[in-house]
Coordinates of C-alpha atoms (C1' of nucleotides) in Angstrom, one line a residue:
Chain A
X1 CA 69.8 -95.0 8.8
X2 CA 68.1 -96.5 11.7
X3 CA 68.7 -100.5 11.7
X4 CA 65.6 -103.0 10.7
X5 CA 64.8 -106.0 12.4
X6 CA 65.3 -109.2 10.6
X7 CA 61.3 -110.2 11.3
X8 CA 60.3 -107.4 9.0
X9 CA 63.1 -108.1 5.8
X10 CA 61.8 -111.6 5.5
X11 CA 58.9 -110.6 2.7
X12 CA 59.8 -109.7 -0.7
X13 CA 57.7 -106.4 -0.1
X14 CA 60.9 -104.9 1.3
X15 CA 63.5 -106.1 -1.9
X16 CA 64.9 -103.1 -3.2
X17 CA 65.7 -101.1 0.1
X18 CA 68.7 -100.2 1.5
X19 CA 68.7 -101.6 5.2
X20 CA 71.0 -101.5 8.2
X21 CA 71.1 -104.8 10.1
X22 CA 72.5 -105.6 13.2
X23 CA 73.1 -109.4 15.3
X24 CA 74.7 -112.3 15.9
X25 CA 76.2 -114.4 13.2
X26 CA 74.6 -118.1 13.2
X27 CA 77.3 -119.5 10.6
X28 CA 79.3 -118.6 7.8
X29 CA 79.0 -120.6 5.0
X30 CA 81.6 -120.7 2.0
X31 CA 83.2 -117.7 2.4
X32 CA 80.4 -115.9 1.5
X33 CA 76.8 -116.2 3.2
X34 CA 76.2 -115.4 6.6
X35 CA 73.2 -116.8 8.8
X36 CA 72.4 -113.5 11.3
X37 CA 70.0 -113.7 13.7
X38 CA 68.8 -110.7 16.3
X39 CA 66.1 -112.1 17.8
X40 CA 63.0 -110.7 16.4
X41 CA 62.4 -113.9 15.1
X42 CA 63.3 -117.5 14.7
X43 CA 64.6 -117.4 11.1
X44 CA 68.1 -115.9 10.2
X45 CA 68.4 -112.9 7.2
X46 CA 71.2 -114.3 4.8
X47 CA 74.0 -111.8 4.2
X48 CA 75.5 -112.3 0.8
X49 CA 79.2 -110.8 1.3
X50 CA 81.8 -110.3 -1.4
X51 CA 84.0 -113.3 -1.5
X52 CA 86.7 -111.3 -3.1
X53 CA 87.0 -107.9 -1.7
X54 CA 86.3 -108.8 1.7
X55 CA 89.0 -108.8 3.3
X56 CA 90.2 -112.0 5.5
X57 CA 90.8 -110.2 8.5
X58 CA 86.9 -109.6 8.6
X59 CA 86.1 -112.7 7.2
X60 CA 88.1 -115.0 9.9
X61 CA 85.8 -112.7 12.1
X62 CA 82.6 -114.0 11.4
X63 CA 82.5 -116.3 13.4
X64 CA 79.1 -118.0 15.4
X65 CA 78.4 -116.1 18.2
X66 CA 80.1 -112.9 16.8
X67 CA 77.6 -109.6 16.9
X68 CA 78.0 -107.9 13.3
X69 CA 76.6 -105.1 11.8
X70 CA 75.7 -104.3 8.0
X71 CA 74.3 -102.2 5.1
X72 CA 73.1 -103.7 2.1
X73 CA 70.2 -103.9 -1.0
X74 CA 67.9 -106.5 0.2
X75 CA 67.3 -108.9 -2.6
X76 CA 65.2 -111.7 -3.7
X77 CA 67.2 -114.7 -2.7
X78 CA 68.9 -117.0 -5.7
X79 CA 68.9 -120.0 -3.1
X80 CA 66.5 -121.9 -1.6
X81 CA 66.5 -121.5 2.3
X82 CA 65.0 -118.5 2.2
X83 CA 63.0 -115.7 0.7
X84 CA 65.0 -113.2 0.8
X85 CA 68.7 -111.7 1.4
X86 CA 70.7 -109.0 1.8
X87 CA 73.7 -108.0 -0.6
X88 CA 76.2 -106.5 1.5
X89 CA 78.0 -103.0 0.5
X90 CA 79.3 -102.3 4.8
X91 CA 80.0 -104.3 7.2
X92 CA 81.8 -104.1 11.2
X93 CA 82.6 -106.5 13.4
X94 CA 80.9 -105.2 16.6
X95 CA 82.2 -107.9 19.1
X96 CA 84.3 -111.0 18.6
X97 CA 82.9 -114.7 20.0
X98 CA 86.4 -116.6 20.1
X99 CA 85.7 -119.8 18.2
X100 CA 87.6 -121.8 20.5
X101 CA 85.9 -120.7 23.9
X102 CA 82.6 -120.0 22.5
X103 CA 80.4 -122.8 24.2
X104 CA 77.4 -122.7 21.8
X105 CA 78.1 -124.3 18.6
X106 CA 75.8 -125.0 15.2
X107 CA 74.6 -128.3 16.4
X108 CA 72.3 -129.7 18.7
X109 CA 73.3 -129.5 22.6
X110 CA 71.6 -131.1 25.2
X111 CA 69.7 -129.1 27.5
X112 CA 71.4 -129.9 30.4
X113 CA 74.7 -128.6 28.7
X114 CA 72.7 -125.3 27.8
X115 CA 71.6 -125.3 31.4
X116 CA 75.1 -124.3 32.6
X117 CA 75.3 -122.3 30.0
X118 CA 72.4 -120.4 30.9
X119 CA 73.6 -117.1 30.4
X120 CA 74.3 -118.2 26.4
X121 CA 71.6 -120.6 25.9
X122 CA 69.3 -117.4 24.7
X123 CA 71.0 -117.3 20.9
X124 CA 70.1 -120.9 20.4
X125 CA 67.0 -121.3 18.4
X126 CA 65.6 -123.4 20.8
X127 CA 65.8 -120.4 23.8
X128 CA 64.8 -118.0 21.3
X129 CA 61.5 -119.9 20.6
X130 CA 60.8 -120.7 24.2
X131 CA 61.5 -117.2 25.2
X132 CA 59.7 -115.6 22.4
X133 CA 56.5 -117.9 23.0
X134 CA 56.7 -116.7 26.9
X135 CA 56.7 -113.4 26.3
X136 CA 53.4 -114.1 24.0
X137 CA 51.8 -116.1 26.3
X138 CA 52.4 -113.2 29.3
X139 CA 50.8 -110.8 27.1
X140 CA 47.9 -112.7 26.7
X141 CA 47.0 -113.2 29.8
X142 CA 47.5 -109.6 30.7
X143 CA 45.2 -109.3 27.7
X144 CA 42.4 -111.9 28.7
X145 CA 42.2 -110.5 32.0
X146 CA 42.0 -107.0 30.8
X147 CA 39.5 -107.7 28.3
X148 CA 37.6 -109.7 30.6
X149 CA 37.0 -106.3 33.3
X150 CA 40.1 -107.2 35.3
X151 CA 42.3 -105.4 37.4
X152 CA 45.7 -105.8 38.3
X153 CA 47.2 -106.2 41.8
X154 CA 50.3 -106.2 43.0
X155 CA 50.3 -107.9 46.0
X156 CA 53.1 -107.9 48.4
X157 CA 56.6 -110.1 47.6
X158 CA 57.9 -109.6 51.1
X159 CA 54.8 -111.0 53.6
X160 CA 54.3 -110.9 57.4
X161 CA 51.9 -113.1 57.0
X162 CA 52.9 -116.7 57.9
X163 CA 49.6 -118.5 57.3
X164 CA 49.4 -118.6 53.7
X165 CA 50.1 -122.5 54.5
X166 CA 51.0 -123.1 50.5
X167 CA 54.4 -124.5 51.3
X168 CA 57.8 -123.7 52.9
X169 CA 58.9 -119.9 53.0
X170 CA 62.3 -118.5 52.5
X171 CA 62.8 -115.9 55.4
X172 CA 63.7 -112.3 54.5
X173 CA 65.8 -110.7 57.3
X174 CA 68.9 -108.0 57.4
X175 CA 69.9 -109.5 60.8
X176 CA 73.5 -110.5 61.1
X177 CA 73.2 -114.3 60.7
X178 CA 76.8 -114.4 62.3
X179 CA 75.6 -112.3 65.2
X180 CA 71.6 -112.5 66.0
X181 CA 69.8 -110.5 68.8
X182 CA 68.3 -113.0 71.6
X183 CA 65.7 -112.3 73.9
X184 CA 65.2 -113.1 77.3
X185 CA 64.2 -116.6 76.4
X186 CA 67.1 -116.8 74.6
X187 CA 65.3 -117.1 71.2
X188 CA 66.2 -114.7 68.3
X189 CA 64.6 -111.4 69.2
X190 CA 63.2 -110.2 65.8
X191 CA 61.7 -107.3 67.4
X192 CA 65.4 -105.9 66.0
X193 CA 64.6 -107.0 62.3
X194 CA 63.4 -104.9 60.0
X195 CA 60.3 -105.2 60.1
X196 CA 60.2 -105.6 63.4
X197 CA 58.8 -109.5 63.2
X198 CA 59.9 -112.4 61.1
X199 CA 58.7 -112.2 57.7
X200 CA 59.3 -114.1 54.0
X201 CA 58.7 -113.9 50.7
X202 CA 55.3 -114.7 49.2
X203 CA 53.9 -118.1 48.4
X204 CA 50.8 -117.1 47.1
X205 CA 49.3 -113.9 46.4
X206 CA 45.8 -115.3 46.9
X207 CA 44.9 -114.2 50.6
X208 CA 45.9 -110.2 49.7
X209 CA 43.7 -110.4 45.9
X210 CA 40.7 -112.2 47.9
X211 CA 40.5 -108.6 49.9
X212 CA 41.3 -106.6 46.2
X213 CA 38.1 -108.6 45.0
X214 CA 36.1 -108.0 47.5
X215 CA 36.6 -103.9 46.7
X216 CA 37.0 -104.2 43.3
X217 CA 35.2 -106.8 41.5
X218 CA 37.8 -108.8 40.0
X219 CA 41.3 -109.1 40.1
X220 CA 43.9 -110.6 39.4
X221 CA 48.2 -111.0 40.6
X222 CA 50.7 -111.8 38.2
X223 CA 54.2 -112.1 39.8
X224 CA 57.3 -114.3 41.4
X225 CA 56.4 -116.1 44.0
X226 CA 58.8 -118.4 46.2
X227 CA 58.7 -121.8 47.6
X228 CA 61.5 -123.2 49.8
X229 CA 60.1 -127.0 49.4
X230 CA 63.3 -129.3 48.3
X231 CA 61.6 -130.4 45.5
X232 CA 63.6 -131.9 42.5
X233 CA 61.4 -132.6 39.7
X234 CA 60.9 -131.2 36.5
X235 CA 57.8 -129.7 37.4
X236 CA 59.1 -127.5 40.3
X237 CA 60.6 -124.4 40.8
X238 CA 61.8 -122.4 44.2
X239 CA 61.0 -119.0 42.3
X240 CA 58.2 -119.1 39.8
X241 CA 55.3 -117.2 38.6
X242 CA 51.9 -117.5 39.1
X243 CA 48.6 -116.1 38.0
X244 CA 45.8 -115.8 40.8
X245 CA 42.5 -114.5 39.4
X246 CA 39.9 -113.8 42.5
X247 CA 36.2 -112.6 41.4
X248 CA 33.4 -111.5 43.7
X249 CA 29.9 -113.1 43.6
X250 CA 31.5 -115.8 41.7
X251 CA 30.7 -119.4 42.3
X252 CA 32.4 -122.7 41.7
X253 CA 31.2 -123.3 37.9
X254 CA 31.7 -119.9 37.2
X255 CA 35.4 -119.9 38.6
X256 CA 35.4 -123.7 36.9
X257 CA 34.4 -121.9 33.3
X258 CA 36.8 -118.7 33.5
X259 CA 39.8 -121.4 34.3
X260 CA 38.8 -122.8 31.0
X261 CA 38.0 -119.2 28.9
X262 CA 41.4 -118.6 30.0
X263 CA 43.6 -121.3 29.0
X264 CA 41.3 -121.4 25.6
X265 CA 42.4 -117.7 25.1
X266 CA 45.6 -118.0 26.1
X267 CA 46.6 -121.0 23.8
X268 CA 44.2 -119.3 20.8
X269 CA 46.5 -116.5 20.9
X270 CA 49.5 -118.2 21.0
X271 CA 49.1 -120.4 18.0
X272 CA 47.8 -117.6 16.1
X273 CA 50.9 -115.0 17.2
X274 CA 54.2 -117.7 17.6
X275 CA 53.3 -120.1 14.8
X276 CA 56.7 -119.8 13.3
X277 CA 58.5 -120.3 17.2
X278 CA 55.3 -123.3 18.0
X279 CA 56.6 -125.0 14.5
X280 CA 60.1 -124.8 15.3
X281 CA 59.2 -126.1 19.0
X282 CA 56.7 -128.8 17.4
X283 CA 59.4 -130.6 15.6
X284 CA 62.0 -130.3 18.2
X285 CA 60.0 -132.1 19.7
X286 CA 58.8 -134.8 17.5
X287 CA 62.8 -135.1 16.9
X288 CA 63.5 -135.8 20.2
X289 CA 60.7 -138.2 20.9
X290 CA 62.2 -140.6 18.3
X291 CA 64.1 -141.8 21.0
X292 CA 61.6 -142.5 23.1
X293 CA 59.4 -145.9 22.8
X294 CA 56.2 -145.5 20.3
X295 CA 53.9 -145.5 23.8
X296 CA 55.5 -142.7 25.3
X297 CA 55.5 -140.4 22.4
X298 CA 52.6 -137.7 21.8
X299 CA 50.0 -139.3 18.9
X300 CA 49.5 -135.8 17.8
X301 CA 52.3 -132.7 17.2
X302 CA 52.0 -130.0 19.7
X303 CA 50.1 -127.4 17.7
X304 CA 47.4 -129.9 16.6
X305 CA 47.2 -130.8 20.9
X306 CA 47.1 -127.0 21.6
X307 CA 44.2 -126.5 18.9
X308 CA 42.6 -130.1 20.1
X309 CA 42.0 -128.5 23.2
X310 CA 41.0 -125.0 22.3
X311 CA 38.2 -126.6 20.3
X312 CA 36.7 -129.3 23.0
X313 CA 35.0 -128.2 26.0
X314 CA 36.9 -129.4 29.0
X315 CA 35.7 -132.7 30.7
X316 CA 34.2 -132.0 34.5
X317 CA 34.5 -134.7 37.4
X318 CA 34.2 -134.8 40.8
X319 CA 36.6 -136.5 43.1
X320 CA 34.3 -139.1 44.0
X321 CA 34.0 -139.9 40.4
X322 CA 37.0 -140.2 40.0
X323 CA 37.9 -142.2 42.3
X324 CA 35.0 -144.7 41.0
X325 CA 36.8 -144.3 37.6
X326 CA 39.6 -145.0 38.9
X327 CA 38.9 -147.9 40.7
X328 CA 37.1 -149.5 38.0
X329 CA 40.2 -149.1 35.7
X330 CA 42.3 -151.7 34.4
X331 CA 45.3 -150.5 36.2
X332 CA 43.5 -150.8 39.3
X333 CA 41.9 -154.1 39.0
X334 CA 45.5 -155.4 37.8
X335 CA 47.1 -154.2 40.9
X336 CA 49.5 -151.6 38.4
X337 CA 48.9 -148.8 40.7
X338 CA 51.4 -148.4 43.4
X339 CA 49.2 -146.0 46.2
X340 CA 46.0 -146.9 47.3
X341 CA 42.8 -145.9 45.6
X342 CA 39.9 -144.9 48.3
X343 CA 38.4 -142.2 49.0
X344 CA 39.7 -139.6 51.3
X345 CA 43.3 -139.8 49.7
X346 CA 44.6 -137.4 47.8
X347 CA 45.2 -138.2 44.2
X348 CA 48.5 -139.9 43.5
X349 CA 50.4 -138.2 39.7
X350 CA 49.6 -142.1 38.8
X351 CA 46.3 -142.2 39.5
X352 CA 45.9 -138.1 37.7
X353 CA 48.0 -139.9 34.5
X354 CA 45.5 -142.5 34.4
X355 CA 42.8 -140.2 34.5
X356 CA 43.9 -137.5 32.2
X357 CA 45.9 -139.5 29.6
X358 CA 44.1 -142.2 29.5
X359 CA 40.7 -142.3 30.3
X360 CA 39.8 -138.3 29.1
X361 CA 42.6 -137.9 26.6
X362 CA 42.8 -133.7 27.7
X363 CA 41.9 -131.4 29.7
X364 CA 40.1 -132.4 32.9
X365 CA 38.7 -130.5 36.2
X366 CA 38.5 -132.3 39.3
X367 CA 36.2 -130.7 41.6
X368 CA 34.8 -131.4 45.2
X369 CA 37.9 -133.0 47.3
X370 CA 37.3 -133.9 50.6
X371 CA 38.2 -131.1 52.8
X372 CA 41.1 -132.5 55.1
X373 CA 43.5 -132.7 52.1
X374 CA 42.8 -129.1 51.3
X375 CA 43.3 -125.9 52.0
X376 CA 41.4 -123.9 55.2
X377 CA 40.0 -121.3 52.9
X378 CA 38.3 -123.7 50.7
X379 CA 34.1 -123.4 50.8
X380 CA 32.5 -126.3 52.6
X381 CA 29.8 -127.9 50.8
X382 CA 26.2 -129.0 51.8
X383 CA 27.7 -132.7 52.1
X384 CA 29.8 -131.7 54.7
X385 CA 32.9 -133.9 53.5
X386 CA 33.7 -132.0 50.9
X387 CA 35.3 -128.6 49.8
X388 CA 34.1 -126.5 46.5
X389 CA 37.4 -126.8 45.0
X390 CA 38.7 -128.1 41.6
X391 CA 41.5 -129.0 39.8
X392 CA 42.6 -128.9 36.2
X393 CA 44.8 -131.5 35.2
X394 CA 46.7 -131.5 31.6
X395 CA 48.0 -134.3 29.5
X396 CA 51.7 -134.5 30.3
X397 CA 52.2 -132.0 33.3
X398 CA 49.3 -132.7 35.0
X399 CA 48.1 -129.7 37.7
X400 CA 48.3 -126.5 35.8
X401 CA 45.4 -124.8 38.1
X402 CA 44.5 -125.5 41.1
X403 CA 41.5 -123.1 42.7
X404 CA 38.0 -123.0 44.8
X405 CA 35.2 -121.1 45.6
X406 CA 36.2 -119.4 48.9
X407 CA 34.9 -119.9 52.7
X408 CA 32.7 -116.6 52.7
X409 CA 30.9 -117.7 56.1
X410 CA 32.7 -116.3 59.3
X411 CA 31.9 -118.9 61.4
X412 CA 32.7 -121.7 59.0
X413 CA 35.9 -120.1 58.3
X414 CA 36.7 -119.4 62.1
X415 CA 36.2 -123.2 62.7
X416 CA 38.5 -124.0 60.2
X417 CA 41.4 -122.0 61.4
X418 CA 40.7 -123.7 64.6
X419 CA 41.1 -127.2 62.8
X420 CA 44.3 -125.9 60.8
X421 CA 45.7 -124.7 64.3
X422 CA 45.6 -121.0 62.6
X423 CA 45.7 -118.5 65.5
X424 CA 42.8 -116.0 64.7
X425 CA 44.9 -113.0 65.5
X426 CA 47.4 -113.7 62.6
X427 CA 44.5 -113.3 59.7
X428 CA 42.5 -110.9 61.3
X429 CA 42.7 -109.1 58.4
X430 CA 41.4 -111.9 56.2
X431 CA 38.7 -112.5 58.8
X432 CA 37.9 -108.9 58.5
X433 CA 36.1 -109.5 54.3
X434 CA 33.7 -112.0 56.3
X435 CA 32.7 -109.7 58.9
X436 CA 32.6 -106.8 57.0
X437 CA 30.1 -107.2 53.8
X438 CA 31.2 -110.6 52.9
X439 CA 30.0 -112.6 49.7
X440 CA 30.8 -115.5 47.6
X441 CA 34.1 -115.1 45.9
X442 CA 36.2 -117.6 43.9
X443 CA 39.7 -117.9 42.4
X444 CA 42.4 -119.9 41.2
X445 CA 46.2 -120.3 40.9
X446 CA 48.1 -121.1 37.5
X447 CA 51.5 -121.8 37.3
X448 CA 52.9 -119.9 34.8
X449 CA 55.9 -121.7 33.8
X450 CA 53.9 -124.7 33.4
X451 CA 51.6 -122.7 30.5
X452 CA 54.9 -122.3 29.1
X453 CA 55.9 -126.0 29.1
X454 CA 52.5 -127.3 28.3
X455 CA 52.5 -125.0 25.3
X456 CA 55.9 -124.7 24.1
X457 CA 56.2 -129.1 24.3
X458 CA 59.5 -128.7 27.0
X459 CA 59.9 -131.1 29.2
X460 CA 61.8 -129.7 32.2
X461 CA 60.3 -126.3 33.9
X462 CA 64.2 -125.1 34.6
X463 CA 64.0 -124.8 30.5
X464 CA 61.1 -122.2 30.3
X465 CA 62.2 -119.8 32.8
X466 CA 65.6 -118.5 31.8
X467 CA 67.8 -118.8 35.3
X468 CA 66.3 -121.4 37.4
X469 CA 66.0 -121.0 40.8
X470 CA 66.2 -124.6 42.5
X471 CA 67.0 -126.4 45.5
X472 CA 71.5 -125.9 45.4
X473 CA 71.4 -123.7 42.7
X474 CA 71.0 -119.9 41.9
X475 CA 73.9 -119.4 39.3
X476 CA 73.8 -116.0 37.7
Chain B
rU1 C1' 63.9 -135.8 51.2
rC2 C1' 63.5 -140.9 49.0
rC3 C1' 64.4 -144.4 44.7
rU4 C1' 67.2 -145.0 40.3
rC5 C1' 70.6 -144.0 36.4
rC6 C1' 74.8 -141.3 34.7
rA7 C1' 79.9 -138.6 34.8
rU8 C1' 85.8 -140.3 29.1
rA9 C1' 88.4 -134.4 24.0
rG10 C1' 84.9 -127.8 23.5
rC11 C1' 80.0 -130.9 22.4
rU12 C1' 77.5 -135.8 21.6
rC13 C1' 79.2 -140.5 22.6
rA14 C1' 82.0 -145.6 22.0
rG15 C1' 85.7 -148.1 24.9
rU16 C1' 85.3 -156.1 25.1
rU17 C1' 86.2 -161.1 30.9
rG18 C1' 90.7 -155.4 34.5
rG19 C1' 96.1 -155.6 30.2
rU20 C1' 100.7 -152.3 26.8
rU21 C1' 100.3 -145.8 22.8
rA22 C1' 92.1 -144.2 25.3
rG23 C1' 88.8 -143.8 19.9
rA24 C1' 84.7 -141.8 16.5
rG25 C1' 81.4 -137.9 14.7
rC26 C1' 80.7 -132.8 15.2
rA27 C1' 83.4 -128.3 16.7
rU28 C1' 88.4 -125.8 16.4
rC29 C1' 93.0 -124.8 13.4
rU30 C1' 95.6 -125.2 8.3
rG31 C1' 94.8 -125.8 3.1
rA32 C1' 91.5 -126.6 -1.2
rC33 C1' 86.8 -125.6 -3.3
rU34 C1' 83.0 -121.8 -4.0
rG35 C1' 75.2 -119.9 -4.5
rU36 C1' 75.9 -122.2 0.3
rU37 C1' 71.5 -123.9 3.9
rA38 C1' 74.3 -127.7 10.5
rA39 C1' 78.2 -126.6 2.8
rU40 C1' 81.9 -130.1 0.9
rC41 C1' 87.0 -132.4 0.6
rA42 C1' 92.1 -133.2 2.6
rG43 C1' 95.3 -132.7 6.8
rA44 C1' 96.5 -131.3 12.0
rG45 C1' 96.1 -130.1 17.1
rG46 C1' 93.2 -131.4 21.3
rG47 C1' 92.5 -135.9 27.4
rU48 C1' 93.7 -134.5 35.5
rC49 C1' 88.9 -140.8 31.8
rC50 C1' 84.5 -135.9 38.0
rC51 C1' 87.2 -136.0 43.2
rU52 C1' 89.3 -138.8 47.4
rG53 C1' 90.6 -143.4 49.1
rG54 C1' 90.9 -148.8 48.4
rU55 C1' 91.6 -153.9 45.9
rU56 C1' 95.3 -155.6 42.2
rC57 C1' 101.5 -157.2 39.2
rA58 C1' 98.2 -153.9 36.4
rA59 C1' 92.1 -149.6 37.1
rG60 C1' 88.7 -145.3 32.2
rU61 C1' 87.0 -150.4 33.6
rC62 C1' 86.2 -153.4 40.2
rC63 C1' 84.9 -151.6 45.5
rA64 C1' 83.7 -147.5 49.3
rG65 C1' 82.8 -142.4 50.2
rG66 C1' 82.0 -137.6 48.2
rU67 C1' 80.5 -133.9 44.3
rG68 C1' 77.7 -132.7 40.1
rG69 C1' 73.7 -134.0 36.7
rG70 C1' 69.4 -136.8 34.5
rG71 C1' 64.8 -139.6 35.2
rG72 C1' 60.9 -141.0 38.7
rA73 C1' 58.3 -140.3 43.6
rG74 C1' 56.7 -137.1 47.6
rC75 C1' 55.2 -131.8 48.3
rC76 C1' 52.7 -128.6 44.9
rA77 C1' 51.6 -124.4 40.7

RNA sequence: UCCUCCAUAGCUCAGUUGGUUAGAGCAUCUGACUGUUAAUCAGAGGGUCCCUGGUUCAAGUCCAGGUGGGGGAGCCA
């Protein structure tokens, strides 16, 4: 008999079959009822054992942690917990979990202790859920896209281009560090690398999907991508993943409104697939912020936030507006803020707080920056000061997306790499969509990680990704 | 990288103006009980008080440096 998975012996459909079951024990309660979870799901099966012919050898085995498998009737359960249960007639002990070295215990941990434990934190409930809920939401987008006429790409994870100018790269080389080649200037001589010039991982797949758009319509990257910024926060990651749509013919509004039919889909999907995992999350959360002062805690639980912004059409601002907003704000005019507000700067996370949480209460896009503090790709407007670019900000993480309509002019562009001190000759290739058949195009960038915080209510990204990489530390 | 807080039992934490044998809950172990829901009850074991140095008659407690971690900021997704 093949084994079932707990998700599908949780509806009294299924009492009266015979079922192999196979997991990790939760607890053992009373000599007699084992909690087993295997991950299909959040909820444990119950495994009634017999208290009297079951021997103690196999019952001191049962501990938490300890992978068991069993045969059994299942059966409408006598107690409350649970629907159903399963009366055992066989089981094994597939692998011990020492009770006295086994780190993860029936009780709440902190996340920083699970953090260490990283390798073990999956069989807590919290894990499970988060893990579960990511796997969802990676579906979906997959989905969206697909649905939506989307290819795609796999752009490149080792780049030789260095003028992605998203951040600090990490350097991929197989010279001997102990022993590098030097040329005649007395410089490393990467002519002998591998690739016969320096090159790194990704920071962004955006430059390589522009020229996939341009070909096939729309597409869109889905992969790791690698930043070498010392950046501590909870927010940042040196490995993470991002999703980079880039569509032809596309304008700012329209790039502005597939941002938005995106997250909508994405977060419909998941409260409609993970509502058991979203539940679990929700009040993990609502536990945890009974600690924190009344101000600081969320006024609604996360599933009613998720569907609060499903159902509202996202608020639209441009930079200038906001900075009027902001300097009419209370903050402002009571000296709380601690940068500058004027225009030209870029927005401080104080000044995006105020804006998001405060003022629009969700979802916001920011469009129109001025175009020194961003990117040399990004389209110039008619105004000449500004860049078709835009922004959306959450409630509690703040930048999820960050995108723009593209610089499809040649010269435009060329002037821009000149002003950005970007030699010509090392995006030729990009050059080459402008000069060949060029058009409007527009993308974005979404942190994936940060879906996964913003919809599974965690608070630090190294919690949504299951092995961190960060700044002094890639354990396991 | 900067600011700030923290480090005591397997885990979560208490530990008084520096003072004699460092505590609790949970976990673990032993026993009792037995339809339990993080079961309950009784008992037991368990400590390099992060590391190095200093002040002092005396340091878990004070000081300096280091290491690790949290929160915030910058950079960004």
């Amino acid at each position: 008999m093949q084994r079932e998975r707990i998700v599908n012996l949780r509806s009294e459909a299924q009492v009266g079959k015979e079922f192999w079951v196979m997991g990790w024990v939760r607890t053992f309660r009373n000599d007699q009822f084992i909690a087993l979870n295997d991950g299909s799901c959040l909820g444990n099966l119950q495994l009634v054992i017999d208290r009297d012919s079951t021997p103690d050898s196999i019952k001191k085995r049962l501990t938490t942690g300890a992978a068991i498998r069993a045969r059994g009737m299942l059966e409408a359960s006598q107690g409350k917990g649970q629907s159903t249960e399963l009366r055992v007639s066989e089981l094994d002990i597939l692998g011990d979990a020492n009770p006295e070295t086994f780190p993860i215990q029936m009780k709440r941990h902190t996340m920083e202790f699970l953090r260490e434990k990283a390798h073990l934190r999956f069989r807590t409930s919290t894990f499970g859920a988060v893990f579960r809920v990511r796997h969802a939401l990676n579906f979906a987008v997959h989905r969206f896209f697909t649905e939506q006429g989307f290819f795609q790409m796999h752009t490149p994870i080792i780049t030789g281009s260095d003028a992605e100018g998203a951040g600090e790269m990490f350097q991929v080389t197989t010279l001997d560090l102990n022993d590098v080649p030097k040329n005649a200037e007395g410089h490393v001589d990467f002519a002998e690398d591998f690739f016969g010039k320096t090159a790194n991982l990704t920071v962004s797949g955006q430059l390589e999907a522009e020229l996939g758009a341009m070909a096939l319509g729309q597409v869109y990257t889905f992969g790791p991508t690698f930043r070498a910024e010392n950046s501590n926060t909870s927010r940042h990651l040196a490995e993470f993943w991002m999703i980079e749509p880039e569509v032809a013919f596309a304008d700012l509004a329209s790039n502005m409104r597939l941002a938005e039919d995106c997250l909508k889909f994405i977060l419909r999907d998941a409260l409609a697939t993970c509502d058991e995992d979203l539940e679990f999350l929700e009040n993990r959360e609502i536990e945890s912020e009974k600690q924190l002062p009344q101000d600081q805690r969320h006024d609604q639980p996360l599933r009613a936030r998720l569907q609060a912004v499903v159902d509202a059409p996202f608020q639209h601002v441009t930079y200038t507006e906001a900075i009027d907003l902001l300097r009419q704000s209370k903050p402002f005019k009571k000296k709380k803020f601690k940068y500058p507000v004027e225009w030209g700067i870029d927005l401080q996370s104080e000044h995006e707080r105020w804006l998001v949480e405060k003022h629009f209460g969700g979802p916001v896009i920011i469009t129109d920056y001025p175009a020194q503090i961003k990117a040399f790709y990004m389209r110039q407007n008619d105004d000449g000061k500004t860049v078709a670019a835009m922004d959306v900000l959450v409630p509690g993480i703040g930048e999820i997306i960050g995108g723009s309509q593209r610089e499809e002019r040649l010269d435009r562009l060329q002037a821009k790499c000149a002003e950005f001190n970007i030699p010509e000759d090392h995006v030729w290739w990009y050059l080459d969509t402008r000069r060949f058949g060029s058009a409007i195009h527009s993308g974005f960038g979404m942190g994936f990680e940060r879906l996964v915080m913003y919809v599974t209510g965690m608070t630090n990204i190294r919690d949504v990704i299951p092995f961190p990489r960060t700044p002094q530390n890639a354990e396991f």
